CSV table of C-alpha atoms in Angstrom, one decimal:
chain,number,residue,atom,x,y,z
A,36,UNK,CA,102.0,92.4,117.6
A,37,UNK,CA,104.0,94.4,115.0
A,38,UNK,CA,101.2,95.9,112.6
A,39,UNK,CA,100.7,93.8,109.5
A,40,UNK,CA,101.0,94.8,105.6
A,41,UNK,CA,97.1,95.0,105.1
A,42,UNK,CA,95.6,97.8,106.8
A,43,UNK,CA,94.1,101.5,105.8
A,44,UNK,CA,94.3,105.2,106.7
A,45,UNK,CA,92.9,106.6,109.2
A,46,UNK,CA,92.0,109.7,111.2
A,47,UNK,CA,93.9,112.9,109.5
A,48,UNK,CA,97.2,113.9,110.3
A,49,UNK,CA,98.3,116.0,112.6
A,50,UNK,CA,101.1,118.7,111.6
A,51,UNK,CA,104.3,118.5,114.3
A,52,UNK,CA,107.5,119.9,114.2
A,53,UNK,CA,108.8,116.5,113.2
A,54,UNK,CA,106.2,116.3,110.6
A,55,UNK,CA,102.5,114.8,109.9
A,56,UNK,CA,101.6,112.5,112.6
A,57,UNK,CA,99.4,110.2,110.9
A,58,UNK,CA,97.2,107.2,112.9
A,59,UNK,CA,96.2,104.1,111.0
A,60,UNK,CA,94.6,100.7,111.4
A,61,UNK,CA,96.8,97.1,110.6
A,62,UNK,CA,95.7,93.6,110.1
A,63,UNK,CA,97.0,90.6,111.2
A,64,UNK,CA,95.8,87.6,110.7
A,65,UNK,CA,95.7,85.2,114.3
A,66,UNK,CA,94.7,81.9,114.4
A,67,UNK,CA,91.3,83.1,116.1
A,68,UNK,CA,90.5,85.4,112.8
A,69,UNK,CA,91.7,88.8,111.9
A,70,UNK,CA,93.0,91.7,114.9
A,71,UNK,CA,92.6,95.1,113.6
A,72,UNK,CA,95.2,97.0,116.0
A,73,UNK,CA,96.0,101.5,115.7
A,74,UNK,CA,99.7,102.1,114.9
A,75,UNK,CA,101.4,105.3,113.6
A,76,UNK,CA,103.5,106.3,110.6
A,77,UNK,CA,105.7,109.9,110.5
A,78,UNK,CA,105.6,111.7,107.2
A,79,UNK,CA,107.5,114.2,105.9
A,80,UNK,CA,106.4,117.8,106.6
A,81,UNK,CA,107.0,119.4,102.8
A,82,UNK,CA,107.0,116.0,100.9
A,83,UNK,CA,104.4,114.0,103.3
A,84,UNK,CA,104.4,110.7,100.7
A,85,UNK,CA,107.9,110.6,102.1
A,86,UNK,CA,107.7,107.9,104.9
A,87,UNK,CA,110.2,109.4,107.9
A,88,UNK,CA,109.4,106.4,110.0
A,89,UNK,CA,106.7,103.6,110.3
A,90,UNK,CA,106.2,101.9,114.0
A,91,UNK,CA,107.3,98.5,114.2
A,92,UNK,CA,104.3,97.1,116.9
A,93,UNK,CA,100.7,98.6,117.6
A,94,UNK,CA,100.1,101.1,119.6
A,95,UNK,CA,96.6,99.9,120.3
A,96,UNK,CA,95.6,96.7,120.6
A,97,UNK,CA,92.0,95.4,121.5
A,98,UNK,CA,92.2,94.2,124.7
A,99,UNK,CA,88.5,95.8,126.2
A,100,UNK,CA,85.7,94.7,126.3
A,101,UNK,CA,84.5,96.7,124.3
A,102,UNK,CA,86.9,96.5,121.4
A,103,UNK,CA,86.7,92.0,121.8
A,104,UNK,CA,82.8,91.8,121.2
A,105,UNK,CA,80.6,93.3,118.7
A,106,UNK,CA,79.4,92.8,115.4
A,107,UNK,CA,83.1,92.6,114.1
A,108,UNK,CA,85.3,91.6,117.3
A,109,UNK,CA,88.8,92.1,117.5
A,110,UNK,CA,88.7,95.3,116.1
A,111,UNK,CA,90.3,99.0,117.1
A,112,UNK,CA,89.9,101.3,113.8
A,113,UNK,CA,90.8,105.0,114.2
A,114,UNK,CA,88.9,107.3,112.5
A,115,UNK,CA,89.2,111.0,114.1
A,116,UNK,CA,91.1,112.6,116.3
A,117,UNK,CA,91.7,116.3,117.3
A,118,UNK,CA,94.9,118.3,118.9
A,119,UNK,CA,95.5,120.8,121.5
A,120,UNK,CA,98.2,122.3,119.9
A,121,UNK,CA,99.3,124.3,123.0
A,122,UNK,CA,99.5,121.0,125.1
A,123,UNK,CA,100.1,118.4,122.3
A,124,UNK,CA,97.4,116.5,123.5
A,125,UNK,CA,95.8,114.2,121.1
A,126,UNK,CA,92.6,112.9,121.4
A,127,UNK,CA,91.7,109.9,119.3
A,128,UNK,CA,88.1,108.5,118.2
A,129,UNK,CA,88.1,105.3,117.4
A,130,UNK,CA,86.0,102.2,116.2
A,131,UNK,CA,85.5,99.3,118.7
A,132,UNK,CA,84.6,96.1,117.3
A,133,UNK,CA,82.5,97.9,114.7
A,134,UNK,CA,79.7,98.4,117.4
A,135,UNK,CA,81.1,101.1,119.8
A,136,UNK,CA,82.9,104.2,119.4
A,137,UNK,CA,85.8,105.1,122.6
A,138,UNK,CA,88.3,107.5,122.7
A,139,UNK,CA,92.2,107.9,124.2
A,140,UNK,CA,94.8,110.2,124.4
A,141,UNK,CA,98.3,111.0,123.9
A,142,UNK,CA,100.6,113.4,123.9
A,143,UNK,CA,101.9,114.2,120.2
A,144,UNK,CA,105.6,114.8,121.2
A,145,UNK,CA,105.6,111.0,122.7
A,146,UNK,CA,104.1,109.5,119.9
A,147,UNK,CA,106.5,111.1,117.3
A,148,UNK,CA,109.9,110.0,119.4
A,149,UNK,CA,108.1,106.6,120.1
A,150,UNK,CA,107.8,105.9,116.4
A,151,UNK,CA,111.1,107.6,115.6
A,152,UNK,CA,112.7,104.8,118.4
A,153,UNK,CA,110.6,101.8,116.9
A,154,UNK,CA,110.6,102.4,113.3
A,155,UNK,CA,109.6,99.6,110.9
């Protein structure tokens, strides 16, 4: 699912090399009701309202159970996350179905060429 035009900020960004890392929430609309899905959009490091490069699909989609039932299904919203800046690991908190909160994790250097590769 590419991310959609309505969606929100999310957790903070995270400085790279590349630039700030930032994670977000996108809506689409399906024809069983809204899917809120976690994408990812590079800014620039000196000018970050300069967009380097926006990911073209969703990085995380609800798929769990977790994420499909709740008081809001369908819903993956990320609000937190924290780096290891010696291992570039990323750890993202995230909203499922506005009942639960979860957590994954990434590496930061992945991410960054991923949305680089895919951009929007």
């Amino acid at each position: 699912m590419v991310p959609g035009h309505e969606g929100g900020r999310g957790a903070s960004p995270i400085e790279t090399s590349e630039g700030w890392l930032l994670f977000y929430h996108a809506v689409t609309t399906t024809c069983n009701g809204y899917v809120y899905s976690m994408s990812a959009v590079l800014l620039d490091r000196d000018q970050p309202w300069k967009v380097i490069a926006r990911c073209n699909q969703a990085l995380l989609n609800p798929e769990a159970p977790y994420e499909l039932s709740g008081f809001v299904p369908g819903r993956v919203l990320p609000v937190g996350c924290l780096c290891d800046a010696p291992t570039g690991r990323i750890a993202i908190y995230y909203g499922a179905a506005d009942t639960f909160t979860a957590m994954c994790f990434c590496q930061a250097d992945e991410i960054v060429d991923f949305v680089k590769a895919n951009p929007l």
